[in-house]
Short mmCIF file of C-alpha atoms and ligand atoms in Angstrom, two decimals:
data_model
loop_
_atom_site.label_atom_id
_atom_site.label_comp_id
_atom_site.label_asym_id
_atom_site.label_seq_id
_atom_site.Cartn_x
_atom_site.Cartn_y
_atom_site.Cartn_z
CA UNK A 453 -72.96 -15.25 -30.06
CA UNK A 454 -70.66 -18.31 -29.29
CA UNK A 455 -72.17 -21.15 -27.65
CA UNK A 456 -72.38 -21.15 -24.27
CA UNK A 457 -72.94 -24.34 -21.79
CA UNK A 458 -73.46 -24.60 -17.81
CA UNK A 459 -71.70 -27.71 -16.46
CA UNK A 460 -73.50 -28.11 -13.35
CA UNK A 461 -73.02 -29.80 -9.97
CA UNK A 462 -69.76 -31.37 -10.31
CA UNK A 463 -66.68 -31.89 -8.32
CA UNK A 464 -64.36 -30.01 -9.97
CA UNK A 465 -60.65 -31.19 -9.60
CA UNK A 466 -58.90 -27.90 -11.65
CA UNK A 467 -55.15 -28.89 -10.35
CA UNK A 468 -54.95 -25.59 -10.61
CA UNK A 469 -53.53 -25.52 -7.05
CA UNK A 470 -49.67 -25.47 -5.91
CA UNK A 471 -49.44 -27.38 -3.09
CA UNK A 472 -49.82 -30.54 -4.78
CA UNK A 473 -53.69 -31.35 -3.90
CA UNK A 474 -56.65 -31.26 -6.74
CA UNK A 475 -57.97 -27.98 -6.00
CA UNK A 476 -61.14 -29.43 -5.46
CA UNK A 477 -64.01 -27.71 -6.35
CA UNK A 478 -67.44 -29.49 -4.67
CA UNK A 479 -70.70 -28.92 -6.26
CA UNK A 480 -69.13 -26.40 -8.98
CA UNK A 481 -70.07 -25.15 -12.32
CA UNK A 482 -68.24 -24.22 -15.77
CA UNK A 483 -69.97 -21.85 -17.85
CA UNK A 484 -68.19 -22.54 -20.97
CA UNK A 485 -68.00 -19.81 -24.22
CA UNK A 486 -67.39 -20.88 -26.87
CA UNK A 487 -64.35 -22.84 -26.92
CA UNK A 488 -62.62 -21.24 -23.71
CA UNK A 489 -63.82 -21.38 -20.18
CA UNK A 490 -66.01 -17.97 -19.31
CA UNK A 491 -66.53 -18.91 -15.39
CA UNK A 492 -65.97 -21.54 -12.69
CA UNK A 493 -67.58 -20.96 -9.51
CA UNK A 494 -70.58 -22.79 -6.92
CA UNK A 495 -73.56 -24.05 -8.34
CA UNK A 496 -75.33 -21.76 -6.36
CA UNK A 497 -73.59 -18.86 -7.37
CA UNK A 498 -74.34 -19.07 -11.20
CA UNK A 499 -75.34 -15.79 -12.24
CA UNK A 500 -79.11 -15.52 -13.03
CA UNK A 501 -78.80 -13.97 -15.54
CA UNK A 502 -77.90 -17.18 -17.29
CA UNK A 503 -81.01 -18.77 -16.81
CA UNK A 504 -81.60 -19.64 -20.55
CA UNK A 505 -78.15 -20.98 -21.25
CA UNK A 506 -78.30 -24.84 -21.72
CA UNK A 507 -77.26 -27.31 -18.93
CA UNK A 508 -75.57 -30.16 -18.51
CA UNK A 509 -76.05 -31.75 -14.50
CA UNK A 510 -72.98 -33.81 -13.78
CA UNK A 511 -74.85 -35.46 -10.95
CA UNK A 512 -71.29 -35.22 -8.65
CA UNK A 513 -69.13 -37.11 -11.23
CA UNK A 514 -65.67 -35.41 -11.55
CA UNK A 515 -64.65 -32.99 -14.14
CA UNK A 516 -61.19 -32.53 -15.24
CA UNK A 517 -58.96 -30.90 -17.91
CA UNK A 518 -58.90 -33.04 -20.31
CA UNK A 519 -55.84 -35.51 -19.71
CA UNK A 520 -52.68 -34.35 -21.85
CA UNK A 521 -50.00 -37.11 -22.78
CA UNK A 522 -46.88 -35.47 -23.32
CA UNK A 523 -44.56 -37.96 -24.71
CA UNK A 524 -45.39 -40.24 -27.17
CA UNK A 525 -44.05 -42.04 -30.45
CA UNK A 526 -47.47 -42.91 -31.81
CA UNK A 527 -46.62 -42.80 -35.75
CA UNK A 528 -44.78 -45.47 -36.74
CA UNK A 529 -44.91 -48.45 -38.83
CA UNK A 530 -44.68 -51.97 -37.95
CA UNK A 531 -44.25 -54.17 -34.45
CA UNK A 532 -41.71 -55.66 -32.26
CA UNK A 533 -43.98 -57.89 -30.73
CA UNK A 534 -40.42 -60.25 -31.21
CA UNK A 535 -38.59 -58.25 -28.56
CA UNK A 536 -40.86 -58.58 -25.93
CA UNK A 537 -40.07 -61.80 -26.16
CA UNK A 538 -36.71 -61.28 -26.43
CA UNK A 539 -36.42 -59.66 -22.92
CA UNK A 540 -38.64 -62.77 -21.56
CA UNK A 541 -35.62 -64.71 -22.01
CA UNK A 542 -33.02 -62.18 -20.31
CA UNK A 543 -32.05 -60.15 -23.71
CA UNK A 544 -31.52 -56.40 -22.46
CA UNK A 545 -32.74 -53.17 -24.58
CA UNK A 546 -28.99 -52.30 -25.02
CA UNK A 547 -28.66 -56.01 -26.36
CA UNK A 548 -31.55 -56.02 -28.44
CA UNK A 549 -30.42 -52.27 -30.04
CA UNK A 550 -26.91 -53.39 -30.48
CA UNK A 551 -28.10 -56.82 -32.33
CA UNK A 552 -29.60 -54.33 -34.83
CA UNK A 553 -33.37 -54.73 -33.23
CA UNK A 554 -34.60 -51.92 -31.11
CA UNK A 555 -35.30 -48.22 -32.69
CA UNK A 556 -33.52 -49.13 -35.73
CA UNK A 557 -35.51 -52.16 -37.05
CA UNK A 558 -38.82 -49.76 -36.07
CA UNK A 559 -37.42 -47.31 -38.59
CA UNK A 560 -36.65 -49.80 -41.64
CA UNK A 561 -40.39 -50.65 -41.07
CA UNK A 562 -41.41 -46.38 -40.61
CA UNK A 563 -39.65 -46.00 -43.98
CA UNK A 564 -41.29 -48.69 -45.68
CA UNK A 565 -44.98 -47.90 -44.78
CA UNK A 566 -46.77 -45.16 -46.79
CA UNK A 567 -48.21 -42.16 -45.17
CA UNK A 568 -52.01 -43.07 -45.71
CA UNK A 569 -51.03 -46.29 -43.71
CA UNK A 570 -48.81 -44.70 -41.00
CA UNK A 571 -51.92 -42.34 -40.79
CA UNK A 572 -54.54 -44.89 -40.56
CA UNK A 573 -52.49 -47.19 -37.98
CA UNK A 574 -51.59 -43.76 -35.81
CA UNK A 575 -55.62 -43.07 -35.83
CA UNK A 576 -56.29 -45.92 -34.19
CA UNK A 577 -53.85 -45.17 -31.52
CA UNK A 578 -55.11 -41.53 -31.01
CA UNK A 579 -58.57 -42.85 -30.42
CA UNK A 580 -57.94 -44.84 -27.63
CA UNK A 581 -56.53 -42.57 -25.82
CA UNK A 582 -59.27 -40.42 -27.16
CA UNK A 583 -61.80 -42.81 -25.18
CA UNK A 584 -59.57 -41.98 -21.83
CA UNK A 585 -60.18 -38.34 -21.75
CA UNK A 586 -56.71 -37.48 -23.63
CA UNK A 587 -57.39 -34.05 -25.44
CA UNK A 588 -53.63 -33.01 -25.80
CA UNK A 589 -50.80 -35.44 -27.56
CA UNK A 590 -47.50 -34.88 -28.57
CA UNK A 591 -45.89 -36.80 -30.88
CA UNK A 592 -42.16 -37.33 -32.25
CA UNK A 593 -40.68 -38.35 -35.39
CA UNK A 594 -37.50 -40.00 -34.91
CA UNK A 595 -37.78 -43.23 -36.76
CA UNK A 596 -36.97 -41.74 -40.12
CA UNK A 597 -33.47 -41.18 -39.40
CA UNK A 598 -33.38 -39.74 -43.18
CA UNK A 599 -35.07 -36.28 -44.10
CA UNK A 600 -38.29 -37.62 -46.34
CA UNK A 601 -39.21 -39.62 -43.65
CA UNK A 602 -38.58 -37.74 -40.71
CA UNK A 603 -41.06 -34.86 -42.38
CA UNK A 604 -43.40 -38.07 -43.46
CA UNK A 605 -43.64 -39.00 -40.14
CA UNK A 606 -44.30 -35.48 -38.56
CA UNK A 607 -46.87 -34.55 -41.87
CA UNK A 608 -49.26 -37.74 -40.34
CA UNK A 609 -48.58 -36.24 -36.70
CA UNK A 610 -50.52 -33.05 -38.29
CA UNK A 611 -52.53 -34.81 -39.81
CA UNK A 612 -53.77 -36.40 -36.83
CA UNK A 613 -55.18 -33.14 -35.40
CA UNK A 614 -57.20 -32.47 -38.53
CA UNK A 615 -58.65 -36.15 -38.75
CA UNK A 616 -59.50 -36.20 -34.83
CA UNK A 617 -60.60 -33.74 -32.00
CA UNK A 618 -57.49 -33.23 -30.60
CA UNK A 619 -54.83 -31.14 -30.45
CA UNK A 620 -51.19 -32.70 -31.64
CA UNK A 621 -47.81 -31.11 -30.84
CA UNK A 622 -45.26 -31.93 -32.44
CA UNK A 623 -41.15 -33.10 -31.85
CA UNK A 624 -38.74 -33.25 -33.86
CA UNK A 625 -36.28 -36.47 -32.82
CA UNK A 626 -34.15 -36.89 -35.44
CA UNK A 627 -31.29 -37.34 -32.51
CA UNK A 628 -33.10 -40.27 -31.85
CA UNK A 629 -30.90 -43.32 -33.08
CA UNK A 630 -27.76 -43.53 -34.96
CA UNK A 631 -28.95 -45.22 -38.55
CA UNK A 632 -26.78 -48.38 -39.34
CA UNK A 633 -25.09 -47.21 -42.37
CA UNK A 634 -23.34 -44.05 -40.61
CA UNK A 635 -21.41 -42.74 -37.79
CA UNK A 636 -23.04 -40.67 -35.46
CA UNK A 637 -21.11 -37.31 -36.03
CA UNK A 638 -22.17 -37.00 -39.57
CA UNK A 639 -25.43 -38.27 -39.02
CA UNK A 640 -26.06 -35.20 -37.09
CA UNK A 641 -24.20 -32.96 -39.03
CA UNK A 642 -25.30 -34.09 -42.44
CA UNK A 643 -29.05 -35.65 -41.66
CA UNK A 644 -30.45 -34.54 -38.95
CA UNK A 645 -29.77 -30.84 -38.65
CA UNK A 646 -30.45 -30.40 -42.27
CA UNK A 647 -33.83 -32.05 -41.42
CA UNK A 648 -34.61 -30.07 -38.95
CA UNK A 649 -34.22 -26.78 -41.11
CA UNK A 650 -36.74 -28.46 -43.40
CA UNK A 651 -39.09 -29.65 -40.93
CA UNK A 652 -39.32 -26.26 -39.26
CA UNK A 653 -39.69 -24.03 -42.66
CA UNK A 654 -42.64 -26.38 -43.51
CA UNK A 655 -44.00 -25.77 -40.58
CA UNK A 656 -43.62 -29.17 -39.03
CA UNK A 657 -41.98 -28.65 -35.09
CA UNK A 658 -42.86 -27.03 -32.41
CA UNK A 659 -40.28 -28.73 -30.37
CA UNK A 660 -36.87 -30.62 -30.69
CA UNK A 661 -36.15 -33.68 -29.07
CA UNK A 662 -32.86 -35.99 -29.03
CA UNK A 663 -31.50 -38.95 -27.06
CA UNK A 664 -29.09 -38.49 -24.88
CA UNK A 665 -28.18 -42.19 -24.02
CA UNK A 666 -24.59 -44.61 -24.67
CA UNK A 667 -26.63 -46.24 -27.25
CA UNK A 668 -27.79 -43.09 -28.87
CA UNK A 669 -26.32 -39.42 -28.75
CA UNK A 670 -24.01 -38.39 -26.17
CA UNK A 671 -24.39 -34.47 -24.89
CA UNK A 672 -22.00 -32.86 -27.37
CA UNK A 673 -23.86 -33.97 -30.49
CA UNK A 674 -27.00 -33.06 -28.81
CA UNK A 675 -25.82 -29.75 -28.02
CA UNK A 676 -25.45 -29.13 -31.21
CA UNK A 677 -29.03 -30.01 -32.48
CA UNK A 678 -30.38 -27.66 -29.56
CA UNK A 679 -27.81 -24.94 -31.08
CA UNK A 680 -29.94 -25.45 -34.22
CA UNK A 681 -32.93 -25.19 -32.04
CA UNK A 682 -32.07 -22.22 -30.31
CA UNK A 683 -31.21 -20.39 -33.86
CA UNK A 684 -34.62 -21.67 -34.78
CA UNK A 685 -36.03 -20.17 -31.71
CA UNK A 686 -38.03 -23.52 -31.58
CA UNK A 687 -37.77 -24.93 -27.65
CA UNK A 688 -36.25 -28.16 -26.29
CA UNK A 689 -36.31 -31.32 -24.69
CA UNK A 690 -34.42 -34.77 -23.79
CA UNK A 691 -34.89 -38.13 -23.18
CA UNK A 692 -32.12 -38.23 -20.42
CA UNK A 693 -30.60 -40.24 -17.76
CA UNK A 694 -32.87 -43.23 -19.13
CA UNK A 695 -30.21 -46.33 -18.56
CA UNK A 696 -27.37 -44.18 -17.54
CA UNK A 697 -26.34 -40.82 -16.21
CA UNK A 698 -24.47 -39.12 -18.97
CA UNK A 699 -25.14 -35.48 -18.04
CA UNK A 700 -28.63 -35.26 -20.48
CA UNK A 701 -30.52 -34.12 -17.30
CA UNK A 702 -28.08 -30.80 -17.18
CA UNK A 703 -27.78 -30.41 -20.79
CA UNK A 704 -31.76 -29.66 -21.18
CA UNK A 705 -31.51 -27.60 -17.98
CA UNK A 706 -28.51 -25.48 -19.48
CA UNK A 707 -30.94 -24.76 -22.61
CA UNK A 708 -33.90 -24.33 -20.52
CA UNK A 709 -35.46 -27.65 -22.01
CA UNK A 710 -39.66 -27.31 -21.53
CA UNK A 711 -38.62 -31.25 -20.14
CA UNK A 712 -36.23 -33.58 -19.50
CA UNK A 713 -37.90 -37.59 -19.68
CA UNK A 714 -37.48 -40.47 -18.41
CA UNK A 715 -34.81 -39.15 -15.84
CA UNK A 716 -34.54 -42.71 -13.74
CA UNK A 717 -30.78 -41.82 -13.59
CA UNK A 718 -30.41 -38.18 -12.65
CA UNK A 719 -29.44 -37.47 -9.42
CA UNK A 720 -30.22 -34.44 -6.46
CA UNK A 721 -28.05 -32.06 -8.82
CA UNK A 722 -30.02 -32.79 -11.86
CA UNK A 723 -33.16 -31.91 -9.73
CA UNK A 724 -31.09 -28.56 -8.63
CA UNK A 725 -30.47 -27.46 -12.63
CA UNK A 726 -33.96 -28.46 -13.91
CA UNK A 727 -35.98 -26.19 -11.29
CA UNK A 728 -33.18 -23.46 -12.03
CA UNK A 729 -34.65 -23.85 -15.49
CA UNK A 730 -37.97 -24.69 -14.76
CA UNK A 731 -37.40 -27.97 -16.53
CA UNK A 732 -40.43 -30.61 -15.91
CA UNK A 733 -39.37 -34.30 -15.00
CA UNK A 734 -41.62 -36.33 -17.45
CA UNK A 735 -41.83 -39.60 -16.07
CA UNK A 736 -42.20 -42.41 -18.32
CA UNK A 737 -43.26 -45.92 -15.73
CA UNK A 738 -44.30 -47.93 -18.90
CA UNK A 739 -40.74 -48.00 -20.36
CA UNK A 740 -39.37 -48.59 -16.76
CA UNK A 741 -41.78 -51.44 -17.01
CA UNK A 742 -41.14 -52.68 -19.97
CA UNK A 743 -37.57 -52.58 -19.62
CA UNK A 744 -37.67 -54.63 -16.96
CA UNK A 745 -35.65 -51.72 -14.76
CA UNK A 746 -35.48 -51.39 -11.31
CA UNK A 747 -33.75 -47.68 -10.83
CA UNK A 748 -36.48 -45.59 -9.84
CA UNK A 749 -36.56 -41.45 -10.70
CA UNK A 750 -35.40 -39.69 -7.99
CA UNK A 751 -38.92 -38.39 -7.28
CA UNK A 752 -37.88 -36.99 -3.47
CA UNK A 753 -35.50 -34.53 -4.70
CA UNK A 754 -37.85 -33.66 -7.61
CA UNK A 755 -40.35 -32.67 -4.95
CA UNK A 756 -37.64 -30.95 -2.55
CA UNK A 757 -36.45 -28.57 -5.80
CA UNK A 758 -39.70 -28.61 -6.63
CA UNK A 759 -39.20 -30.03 -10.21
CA UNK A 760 -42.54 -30.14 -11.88
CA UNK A 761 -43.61 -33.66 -12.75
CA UNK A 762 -45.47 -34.87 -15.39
CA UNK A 763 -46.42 -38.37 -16.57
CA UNK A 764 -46.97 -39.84 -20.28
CA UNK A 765 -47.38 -43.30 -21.93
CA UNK A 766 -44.18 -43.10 -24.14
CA UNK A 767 -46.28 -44.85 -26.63
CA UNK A 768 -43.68 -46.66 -28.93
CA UNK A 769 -43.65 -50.33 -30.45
CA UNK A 770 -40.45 -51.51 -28.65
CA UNK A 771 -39.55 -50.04 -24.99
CA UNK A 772 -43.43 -49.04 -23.70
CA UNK A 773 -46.11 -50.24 -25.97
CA UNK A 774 -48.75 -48.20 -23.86
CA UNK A 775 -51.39 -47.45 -25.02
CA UNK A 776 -53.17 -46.18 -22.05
CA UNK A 777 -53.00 -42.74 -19.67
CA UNK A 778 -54.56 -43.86 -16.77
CA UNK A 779 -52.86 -46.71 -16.84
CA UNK A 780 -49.55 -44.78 -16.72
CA UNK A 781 -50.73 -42.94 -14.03
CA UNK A 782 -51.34 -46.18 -12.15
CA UNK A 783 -47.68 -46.83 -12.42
CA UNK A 784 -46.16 -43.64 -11.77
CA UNK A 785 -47.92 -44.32 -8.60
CA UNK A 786 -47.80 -47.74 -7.93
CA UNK A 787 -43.77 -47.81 -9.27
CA UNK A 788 -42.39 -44.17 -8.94
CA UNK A 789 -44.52 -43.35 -5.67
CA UNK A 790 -46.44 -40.59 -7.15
CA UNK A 791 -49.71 -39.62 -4.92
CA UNK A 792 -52.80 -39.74 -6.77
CA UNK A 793 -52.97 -35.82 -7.10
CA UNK A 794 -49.43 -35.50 -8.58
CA UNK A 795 -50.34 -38.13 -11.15
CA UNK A 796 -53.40 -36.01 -11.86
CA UNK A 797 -51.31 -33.07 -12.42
CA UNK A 798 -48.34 -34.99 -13.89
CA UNK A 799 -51.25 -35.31 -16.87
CA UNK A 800 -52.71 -31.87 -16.73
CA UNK A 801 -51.30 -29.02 -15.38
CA UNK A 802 -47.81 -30.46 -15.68
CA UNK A 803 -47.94 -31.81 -19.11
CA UNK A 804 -49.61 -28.59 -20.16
CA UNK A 805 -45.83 -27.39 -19.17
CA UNK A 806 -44.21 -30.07 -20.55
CA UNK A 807 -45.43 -28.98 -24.19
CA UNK A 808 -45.13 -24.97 -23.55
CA UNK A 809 -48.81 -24.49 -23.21
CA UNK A 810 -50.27 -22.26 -20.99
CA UNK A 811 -53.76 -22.44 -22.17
CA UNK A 812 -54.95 -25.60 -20.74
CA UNK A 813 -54.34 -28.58 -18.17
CA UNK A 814 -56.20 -26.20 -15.91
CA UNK A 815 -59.98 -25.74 -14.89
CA UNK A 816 -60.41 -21.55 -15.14
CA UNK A 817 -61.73 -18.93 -16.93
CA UNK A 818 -59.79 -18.24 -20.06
CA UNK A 819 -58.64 -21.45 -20.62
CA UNK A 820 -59.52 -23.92 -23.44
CA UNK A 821 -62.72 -25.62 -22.70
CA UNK A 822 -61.36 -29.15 -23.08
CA UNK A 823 -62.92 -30.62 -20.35
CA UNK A 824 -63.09 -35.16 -19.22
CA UNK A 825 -65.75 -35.76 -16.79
CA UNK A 826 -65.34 -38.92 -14.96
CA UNK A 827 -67.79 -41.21 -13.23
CA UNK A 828 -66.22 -41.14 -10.08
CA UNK A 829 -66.55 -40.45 -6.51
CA UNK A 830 -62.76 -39.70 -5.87
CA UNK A 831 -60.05 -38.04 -7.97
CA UNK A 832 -57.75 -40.84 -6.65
CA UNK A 833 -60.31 -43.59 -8.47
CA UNK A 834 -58.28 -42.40 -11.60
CA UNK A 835 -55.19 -43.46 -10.03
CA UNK A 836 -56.21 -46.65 -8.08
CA UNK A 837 -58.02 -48.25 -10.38
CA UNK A 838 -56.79 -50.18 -13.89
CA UNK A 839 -58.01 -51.70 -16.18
CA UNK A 840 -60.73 -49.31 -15.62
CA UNK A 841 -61.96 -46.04 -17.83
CA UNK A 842 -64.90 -44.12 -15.72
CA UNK A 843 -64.90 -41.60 -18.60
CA UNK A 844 -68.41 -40.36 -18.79
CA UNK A 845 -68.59 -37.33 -21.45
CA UNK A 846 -65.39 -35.37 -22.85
CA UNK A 847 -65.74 -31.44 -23.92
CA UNK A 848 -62.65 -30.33 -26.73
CA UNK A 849 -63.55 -26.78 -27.84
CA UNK A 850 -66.08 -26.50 -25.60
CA UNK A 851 -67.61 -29.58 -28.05
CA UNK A 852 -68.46 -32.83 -26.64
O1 LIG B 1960 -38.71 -43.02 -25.20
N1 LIG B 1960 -35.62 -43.89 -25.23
C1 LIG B 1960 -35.66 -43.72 -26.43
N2 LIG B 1960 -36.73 -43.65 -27.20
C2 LIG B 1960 -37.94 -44.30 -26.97
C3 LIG B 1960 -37.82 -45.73 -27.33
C4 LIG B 1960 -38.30 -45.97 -28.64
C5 LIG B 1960 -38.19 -47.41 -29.06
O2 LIG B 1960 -37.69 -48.29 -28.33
O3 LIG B 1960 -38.61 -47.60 -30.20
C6 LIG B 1960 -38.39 -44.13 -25.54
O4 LIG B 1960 -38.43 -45.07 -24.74
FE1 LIG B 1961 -39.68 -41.67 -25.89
#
């Protein structure tokens, strides 16, 4: 028989709720089997019959799904430590890509560093976020910009999740920059798609990704990576309306992207397409940060379409070097006016969308047991607090 385990007395915030609150859960119990979730319930209602099953007594902390970041750029090689201060002296992200620095500088350094090293240097990323409760990353290429290391870079993303317990999706972002020795027409037609066919026949994607940006891709040449997608059958999504509003936002709606991120730009009728197409806003406040960028996402008419909306670190060397989730939740708050509970389900429930997965970012029976208890009084401690990481014990296939 699998094993089984009672997670007793805990407040159990299972976001599984839709009207924005926790769906708290006081004094609860998980029975978890195996590697899914077999019941949720009262402490007082556990079923006597599993009297012999081991316990765990959460003594009131919190227990979560484990906390999913659904946009990140974690493999890659080298730093642009340079750039930050750059921008301390008034140099823009569009300056800084246009003088050659930006994306393309992180991929001369992606294509130089071998595998075992891209590997090792991603590992230490994934374990930080590890320590925070993160059970569920995704990760892009997009700093190969050529096909070996495009597939290099998504190879160590697999890697990742055999190395580590935690699960890794993958996107492909070979849309991501235009490399310096070609115009961006052939680069799509010549590079990238090809790249994509060999990604996905080894097994590599299990989404495509582009930028749809004046400095990257505009929404014709994107369109036709997602036509590649779509022939594929592999599903989509954008980083859109970032510095400008170039009709990204629509684009991913049109395909029925899993997510459109960033989003600062987009307006009331990008909100209007994307919860047509069930489209999640992934909000990305480190890059806003970074970037030193002062339009906010239209969060309002996110929540009067009722746009699903997710939050992620964006992890990357140049425009958000952040390597925390609970800080990002901090400053979807603190900058983008989240509440406490929609930052909690921007990084479960939500980001479980984000990625296509329908198997977790919720506490309830069937789902994966990957479970972050917290040593906390409040779900909005997660929120409020930084700097700070109550993480107390974290469960991934039912395993702490
Ligand atoms: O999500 N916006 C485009 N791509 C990344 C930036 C990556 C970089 O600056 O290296 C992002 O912010
Ligand atoms: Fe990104």
């Amino acid at each position: 028989m699998a094993d089984r385990l009672l997670i007793t007395h805990a407040s159990i915030a299972g976001v599984g709720e839709l009207d924005g609150g926790y769906g708290l859960l006081h004094d609860g119990a998980v029975l978890i089997d195996g590697d899914r979730i077999g019941w949720v319930g009262h402490t007082r209602d556990i079923d006597p019959a599993l009297g012999g099953v081991r316990r765990v007594d959460a003594d009131g902390c919190l227990l979560t799904p484990v906390l999913i970041d659904c946009h990140t750029h974690i493999v890659h090689g080298g730093n642009r430590a340079r750039e930050f201060e750059m921008r301390l002296t008034g140099a823009s992200y569009e300056d800084i890509a246009r003088a050659g620095g930006g994306i393309v500088s992180t991929v001369t350094a992606t294509r130089e560093t071998d595998e075992a090293t891209l590997l090792s240097e991603a590992l230490k990323r994934t374990d930080s976020l590890i320590a925070e409760g993160v059970g569920v990353i995704e990760v892009k290429s997009g700093y190969g910009l050529d096909l070996d290391t495009e597939l290099k870079m998504l190879r160590v993303a697999r890697a990742i999740g055999r190395a580590r317990p935690v699960r890794i999706i993958t996107s492909f972002l070979g849309a991501h920059a235009v490399p310096r020795d070609m115009d961006a027409d052939s680069y799509i037609d010549t590079v990238c798609i090809p790249a994509l066919e060999a990604a996905h026949s080894e097994g590599l994607v299990d989404a495509v990704d582009g930028f749809c940006e004046g400095i990257a891709f505009d929404a014709a040449q994107i369109a036709r990576v997602f036509d590649k997608a779509r022939q594929l059958e592999l599903p989509v999504k954008l980083h859109a309306e970032q510095l400008s509003n170039i009709g990204g936002a629509r684009l991913a709606a049109e395909y029925g992207a899993l997510s459109a991120d960033h989003v600062e730009y987009a307006d009331a009728k990008d909100a209007a397409a994307m919860a047509g197409a069930g489209t999640v806003a992934v909000l990305l406040p480190g890059a806003f940060y970074t970037l030193h960028e002062t339009q906010t996402p239209p969060v309002e008419s996110f929540r009067e379409y009722g746009v699903p909306m997710a939050v992620a670190t964006d992890w990357n060397p140049g425009s958000s070097p952040l390597g925390s989730l609970l800080l990002a939740m901090n400053m979807a708050c603190t900058l983008f006016g989240l509440t406490p509970a929609e930052a909690l389900a921007g990084t479960t429930r939500n980001a479980a969308r984000a990625l296509g997965l329908d198997d977790c970012g919720v506490v309830a029976p069937g789902m994966r047991a990957d479970l972050a208890l917290w040593d906390v009084g409040d779900p909005a401690e997660l929120s409020c607090c930084f700097g700070v990481n109550a993480l107390k014990a974290r469960f991934f296939g039912g395993r702490t």
